[in-house]
Amino acid sequence: MIRQGPHASNPAPHPSSGGAHGAVRDWVDALVTVLAVLAAMAVVAALGLWAAGAADLPGGAFPRVVAAVVVIAAGGSVGVSGRAGGLAGTDAELTVMPLSVTLTGALVAGWSFLRPLRHHAVTRTGELLARVGRTAVLWLAALAALTALARHTFTIVPPDSPIDIIGGLLDATPTVGFQADLGPTLAFGLLWLLGVLAMALLVSRRAPLPARLLRYQAPVRPAAFAMLFLLLAYVVIGLVVGLIVAATRGHAAQTFAVILLGLPNVVWLALGLGIGASWEGRVEGPFGLPMPHVLDAALRGSENTTLDVAALAEHDGRAWLLIPVAAVLLLAAAFVMAVRSPAGTRLWQYAVHLGVAFALTMLVVVPLTRVVARLGLSILGIVEIKDLGGQVALHPNLWTAVGLALLWGLVIGPLGGLLAARVHRRGEIPPAPGAPVRSKENERPGQL
């Protein structure tokens, strides 16, 4: 028997070791990641659509609508088109991202992708890119299959109504349909996956990186994790509020539809409003997207409205609470960043790290809150039927939000560092138990 000496090491096998067996295992890991992401997104989308009443859609449309929601949530493109014969015309557009489904998929993708790497301290660049490549290939194949399923056409007037009878006589019965676009879906879906995997590597403290990137993890990973903490904190608070509303104010199904489809849309909008950002939009017509009543009331009208905290407060004075909530949660994120940062980080570095990270976060998150939904029907292109048309629009003032996020981060970052000053952090060596604590008051002249 050969015994190892006290200084011998037994390194863990490399993720791609094992020849053919290792290659098969790597493909299985990638397949598990893709299937887990699709399953999680499909379940959340199906539950949200079921709560919204979409399970009763005619013609077996429900699974196709679920597929379309998953495609949109993964960054894909679904076009909406209308038809009303030769005497009438329809105009339809839908741009909204179901961020509850998106966030679920992103969290599952990040966790599943990093799981096989959890026992390795470093990895080679080529092997990490190969792992990403395998996942991307299977992901694109899955998106292509979803694209083939995500298409359907609906009649947008109820049967036996006068409009339906007239439309049948004039060959102008209005219909609206959706169809996923293969090219844009594959392109933007690939960008979505690559962005999610990159963020997973950024926020994880233990995920292996190539050796040449290790020096960047100290300033980047704590700030990235703090931003994830901030966004998820808003989601958790919104979830708690939504459950309370569902339990106490009725309309539980509608509330659960908002939670399961668009909770981050609402709470990340609240984050932007809390730091002083604004949106331009309006709600017009008989329909609107699922959203809190106060938002619908503030945007309802035929003209564009500036949506900010003051505009919300005109309908509900509690909107002013968004400002202190943003300050407290951002301070908590700054504290988390400081605790995870190496010892010796200076206050001005906390300011820069949080300011830049928060600005970049808003640069990514704020555009995702954009909403455009429009449906119009006209006869001969002149007479519009208002009962069957309307629009919902919400456009962010992006660069204002990014600039405000930078300022908030520069101010609150050092405060988080001060709060974490007495917390033990990486790189610090705590004194041994029972060791005397020396101070200047206890030192004698000439004592070293």
Tab-separated table of N, CA, C and O in Angstrom, residues 233-290:
chain	number	residue	atom	x	y	z
A	233	ALA	N	-35.153	40.959	-3.771
A	233	ALA	CA	-35.823	41.504	-2.593
A	233	ALA	C	-37.118	42.194	-2.998
A	233	ALA	O	-38.162	42.042	-2.325
A	234	TYR	N	-37.075	42.944	-4.087
A	234	TYR	CA	-38.305	43.571	-4.579
A	234	TYR	C	-39.339	42.526	-4.980
A	234	TYR	O	-40.545	42.684	-4.723
A	235	VAL	N	-38.891	41.449	-5.615
A	235	VAL	CA	-39.821	40.407	-6.024
A	235	VAL	C	-40.456	39.732	-4.807
A	235	VAL	O	-41.667	39.480	-4.785
A	236	VAL	N	-39.655	39.439	-3.788
A	236	VAL	CA	-40.189	38.793	-2.587
A	236	VAL	C	-41.196	39.701	-1.888
A	236	VAL	O	-42.280	39.253	-1.484
A	237	ILE	N	-40.862	40.968	-1.762
A	237	ILE	CA	-41.807	41.907	-1.128
A	237	ILE	C	-43.087	42.008	-1.957
A	237	ILE	O	-44.203	42.003	-1.414
A	238	GLY	N	-42.942	42.083	-3.277
A	238	GLY	CA	-44.133	42.123	-4.123
A	238	GLY	C	-44.960	40.870	-4.012
A	238	GLY	O	-46.200	40.928	-4.043
A	239	LEU	N	-44.303	39.718	-3.877
A	239	LEU	CA	-45.033	38.463	-3.716
A	239	LEU	C	-45.828	38.460	-2.419
A	239	LEU	O	-47.005	38.052	-2.401
A	240	VAL	N	-45.216	38.916	-1.339
A	240	VAL	CA	-45.926	38.966	-0.055
A	240	VAL	C	-47.128	39.902	-0.148
A	240	VAL	O	-48.243	39.573	0.283
A	241	VAL	N	-46.925	41.083	-0.730
A	241	VAL	CA	-48.035	42.031	-0.880
A	241	VAL	C	-49.131	41.435	-1.755
A	241	VAL	O	-50.329	41.561	-1.458
A	242	GLY	N	-48.738	40.772	-2.848
A	242	GLY	CA	-49.735	40.174	-3.725
A	242	GLY	C	-50.544	39.096	-3.038
A	242	GLY	O	-51.763	39.010	-3.228
A	243	LEU	N	-49.901	38.260	-2.225
A	243	LEU	CA	-50.630	37.218	-1.503
A	243	LEU	C	-51.594	37.823	-0.489
A	243	LEU	O	-52.717	37.319	-0.314
A	244	ILE	N	-51.174	38.894	0.167
A	244	ILE	CA	-52.071	39.559	1.117
A	244	ILE	C	-53.269	40.148	0.387
A	244	ILE	O	-54.421	40.033	0.838
A	245	VAL	N	-53.028	40.784	-0.760
A	245	VAL	CA	-54.129	41.346	-1.544
A	245	VAL	C	-55.082	40.257	-2.005
A	245	VAL	O	-56.311	40.404	-1.935
A	246	ALA	N	-54.532	39.142	-2.472
A	246	ALA	CA	-55.385	38.046	-2.934
A	246	ALA	C	-56.238	37.475	-1.809
A	246	ALA	O	-57.376	37.054	-2.033
A	247	ALA	N	-55.699	37.469	-0.586
A	247	ALA	CA	-56.418	36.875	0.542
A	247	ALA	C	-57.438	37.825	1.150
A	247	ALA	O	-58.417	37.366	1.761
A	248	THR	N	-57.248	39.133	0.983
A	248	THR	CA	-58.091	40.086	1.716
A	248	THR	C	-59.010	40.925	0.839
A	248	THR	O	-60.019	41.431	1.333
A	249	ARG	N	-58.705	41.066	-0.433
A	249	ARG	CA	-59.480	41.994	-1.254
A	249	ARG	C	-60.215	41.329	-2.408
A	249	ARG	O	-60.764	42.024	-3.261
A	250	GLY	N	-60.209	40.010	-2.471
A	250	GLY	CA	-60.896	39.339	-3.563
A	250	GLY	C	-60.101	39.394	-4.857
A	250	GLY	O	-58.947	39.816	-4.893
A	251	HIS	N	-60.745	38.951	-5.947
A	251	HIS	CA	-60.109	38.882	-7.270
A	251	HIS	C	-58.799	38.097	-7.189
A	251	HIS	O	-57.780	38.492	-7.752
A	252	ALA	N	-58.839	36.972	-6.473
A	252	ALA	CA	-57.614	36.211	-6.245
A	252	ALA	C	-57.021	35.705	-7.556
A	252	ALA	O	-55.804	35.727	-7.746
A	253	ALA	N	-57.882	35.249	-8.485
A	253	ALA	CA	-57.363	34.709	-9.740
A	253	ALA	C	-56.606	35.771	-10.526
A	253	ALA	O	-55.523	35.512	-11.052
A	254	GLN	N	-57.174	36.970	-10.600
A	254	GLN	CA	-56.494	38.040	-11.328
A	254	GLN	C	-55.172	38.406	-10.660
A	254	GLN	O	-54.173	38.656	-11.337
A	255	THR	N	-55.159	38.435	-9.327
A	255	THR	CA	-53.925	38.754	-8.610
A	255	THR	C	-52.866	37.697	-8.862
A	255	THR	O	-51.686	38.016	-9.091
A	256	PHE	N	-53.258	36.426	-8.836
A	256	PHE	CA	-52.284	35.363	-9.106
A	256	PHE	C	-51.797	35.416	-10.549
A	256	PHE	O	-50.651	35.042	-10.830
A	257	ALA	N	-52.650	35.850	-11.470
A	257	ALA	CA	-52.202	36.002	-12.856
A	257	ALA	C	-51.094	37.043	-12.955
A	257	ALA	O	-50.098	36.852	-13.664
A	258	VAL	N	-51.267	38.146	-12.242
A	258	VAL	CA	-50.233	39.179	-12.234
A	258	VAL	C	-48.947	38.644	-11.596
A	258	VAL	O	-47.838	38.868	-12.107
A	259	ILE	N	-49.089	37.908	-10.487
A	259	ILE	CA	-47.914	37.374	-9.798
A	259	ILE	C	-47.150	36.414	-10.698
A	259	ILE	O	-45.919	36.481	-10.814
A	260	LEU	N	-47.867	35.526	-11.359
A	260	LEU	CA	-47.221	34.456	-12.115
A	260	LEU	C	-46.751	34.899	-13.495
A	260	LEU	O	-45.924	34.209	-14.108
A	261	LEU	N	-47.253	36.021	-13.989
A	261	LEU	CA	-46.847	36.484	-15.308
A	261	LEU	C	-46.035	37.769	-15.268
A	261	LEU	O	-45.066	37.917	-16.019
A	262	GLY	N	-46.411	38.707	-14.402
A	262	GLY	CA	-45.791	40.023	-14.494
A	262	GLY	C	-45.392	40.661	-13.189
A	262	GLY	O	-45.317	41.890	-13.112
A	263	LEU	N	-45.102	39.868	-12.154
A	263	LEU	CA	-44.722	40.475	-10.878
A	263	LEU	C	-43.457	41.323	-10.986
A	263	LEU	O	-43.437	42.473	-10.525
A	264	PRO	N	-42.366	40.845	-11.589
A	264	PRO	CA	-41.196	41.724	-11.723
A	264	PRO	C	-41.467	42.965	-12.565
A	264	PRO	O	-40.850	44.005	-12.339
A	265	ASN	N	-42.383	42.869	-13.539
A	265	ASN	CA	-42.737	44.057	-14.313
A	265	ASN	C	-43.213	45.175	-13.406
A	265	ASN	O	-42.903	46.354	-13.619
A	266	VAL	N	-43.997	44.805	-12.382
A	266	VAL	CA	-44.575	45.807	-11.480
A	266	VAL	C	-43.553	46.257	-10.443
A	266	VAL	O	-43.368	47.458	-10.217
A	267	VAL	N	-42.868	45.313	-9.800
A	267	VAL	CA	-42.001	45.686	-8.682
A	267	VAL	C	-40.725	46.373	-9.162
A	267	VAL	O	-40.193	47.258	-8.490
A	268	TRP	N	-40.202	45.985	-10.327
A	268	TRP	CA	-39.020	46.685	-10.828
A	268	TRP	C	-39.393	48.063	-11.371
A	268	TRP	O	-38.565	48.970	-11.366
A	269	LEU	N	-40.633	48.209	-11.822
A	269	LEU	CA	-41.145	49.544	-12.114
A	269	LEU	C	-41.178	50.374	-10.836
A	269	LEU	O	-40.807	51.562	-10.829
A	270	ALA	N	-41.605	49.760	-9.728
A	270	ALA	CA	-41.621	50.459	-8.442
A	270	ALA	C	-40.218	50.851	-8.006
A	270	ALA	O	-40.010	51.929	-7.435
A	271	LEU	N	-39.227	50.005	-8.273
A	271	LEU	CA	-37.842	50.357	-7.962
A	271	LEU	C	-37.423	51.600	-8.727
A	271	LEU	O	-36.824	52.528	-8.150
A	272	GLY	N	-37.696	51.630	-10.022
A	272	GLY	CA	-37.345	52.808	-10.811
A	272	GLY	C	-38.057	54.056	-10.339
A	272	GLY	O	-37.451	55.133	-10.225
A	273	LEU	N	-39.349	53.929	-10.047
A	273	LEU	CA	-40.094	55.092	-9.546
A	273	LEU	C	-39.532	55.553	-8.206
A	273	LEU	O	-39.488	56.754	-7.928
A	274	GLY	N	-39.094	54.602	-7.377
A	274	GLY	CA	-38.588	54.956	-6.054
A	274	GLY	C	-37.313	55.764	-6.092
A	274	GLY	O	-37.052	56.556	-5.181
A	275	ILE	N	-36.507	55.598	-7.137
A	275	ILE	CA	-35.267	56.393	-7.233
A	275	ILE	C	-35.474	57.661	-8.052
A	275	ILE	O	-34.512	58.398	-8.299
A	276	GLY	N	-36.725	57.911	-8.494
A	276	GLY	CA	-37.021	59.154	-9.190
A	276	GLY	C	-37.179	59.031	-10.688
A	276	GLY	O	-37.379	60.054	-11.369
A	277	ALA	N	-37.085	57.842	-11.249
A	277	ALA	CA	-37.236	57.661	-12.689
A	277	ALA	C	-38.698	57.825	-13.088
A	277	ALA	O	-39.602	57.832	-12.248
A	278	SER	N	-38.946	57.952	-14.378
A	278	SER	CA	-40.304	58.165	-14.866
A	278	SER	C	-40.514	57.390	-16.164
A	278	SER	O	-39.565	57.002	-16.849
A	279	TRP	N	-41.787	57.179	-16.486
A	279	TRP	CA	-42.213	56.506	-17.706
A	279	TRP	C	-43.251	57.389	-18.402
A	279	TRP	O	-43.914	58.206	-17.749
A	280	GLU	N	-43.403	57.216	-19.689
A	280	GLU	CA	-44.453	57.883	-20.453
A	280	GLU	C	-45.408	56.816	-20.966
A	280	GLU	O	-44.975	55.790	-21.501
A	281	GLY	N	-46.713	57.046	-20.820
A	281	GLY	CA	-47.639	56.030	-21.303
A	281	GLY	C	-49.076	56.450	-21.174
A	281	GLY	O	-49.406	57.548	-20.705
A	282	ARG	N	-49.944	55.552	-21.589
A	282	ARG	CA	-51.385	55.762	-21.466
A	282	ARG	C	-52.108	54.429	-21.608
A	282	ARG	O	-51.577	53.469	-22.179
A	283	VAL	N	-53.325	54.393	-21.088
A	283	VAL	CA	-54.231	53.263	-21.230
A	283	VAL	C	-55.516	53.814	-21.819
A	283	VAL	O	-56.130	54.723	-21.249
A	284	GLU	N	-55.923	53.268	-22.950
A	284	GLU	CA	-57.089	53.788	-23.651
A	284	GLU	C	-57.892	52.623	-24.196
A	284	GLU	O	-57.331	51.668	-24.729
A	285	GLY	N	-59.210	52.693	-24.043
A	285	GLY	CA	-60.060	51.647	-24.572
A	285	GLY	C	-60.597	50.739	-23.489
A	285	GLY	O	-60.331	50.927	-22.295
A	286	PRO	N	-61.337	49.712	-23.898
A	286	PRO	CA	-62.020	48.863	-22.915
A	286	PRO	C	-61.130	47.829	-22.259
A	286	PRO	O	-61.554	47.170	-21.319
A	287	PHE	N	-59.918	47.658	-22.741
A	287	PHE	CA	-59.077	46.605	-22.177
A	287	PHE	C	-57.771	47.202	-21.667
A	287	PHE	O	-57.392	48.310	-21.997
A	288	GLY	N	-57.123	46.431	-20.844
A	288	GLY	CA	-55.817	46.829	-20.326
A	288	GLY	C	-55.061	45.599	-19.888
A	288	GLY	O	-55.628	44.531	-19.713
A	289	LEU	N	-53.781	45.740	-19.729
A	289	LEU	CA	-52.997	44.621	-19.241
A	289	LEU	C	-53.199	44.449	-17.745
A	289	LEU	O	-53.534	45.412	-17.044
A	290	PRO	N	-53.014	43.228	-17.249
A	290	PRO	CA	-53.110	43.043	-15.791
A	290	PRO	C	-52.096	43.918	-15.080
A	290	PRO	O	-50.895	43.797	-15.293
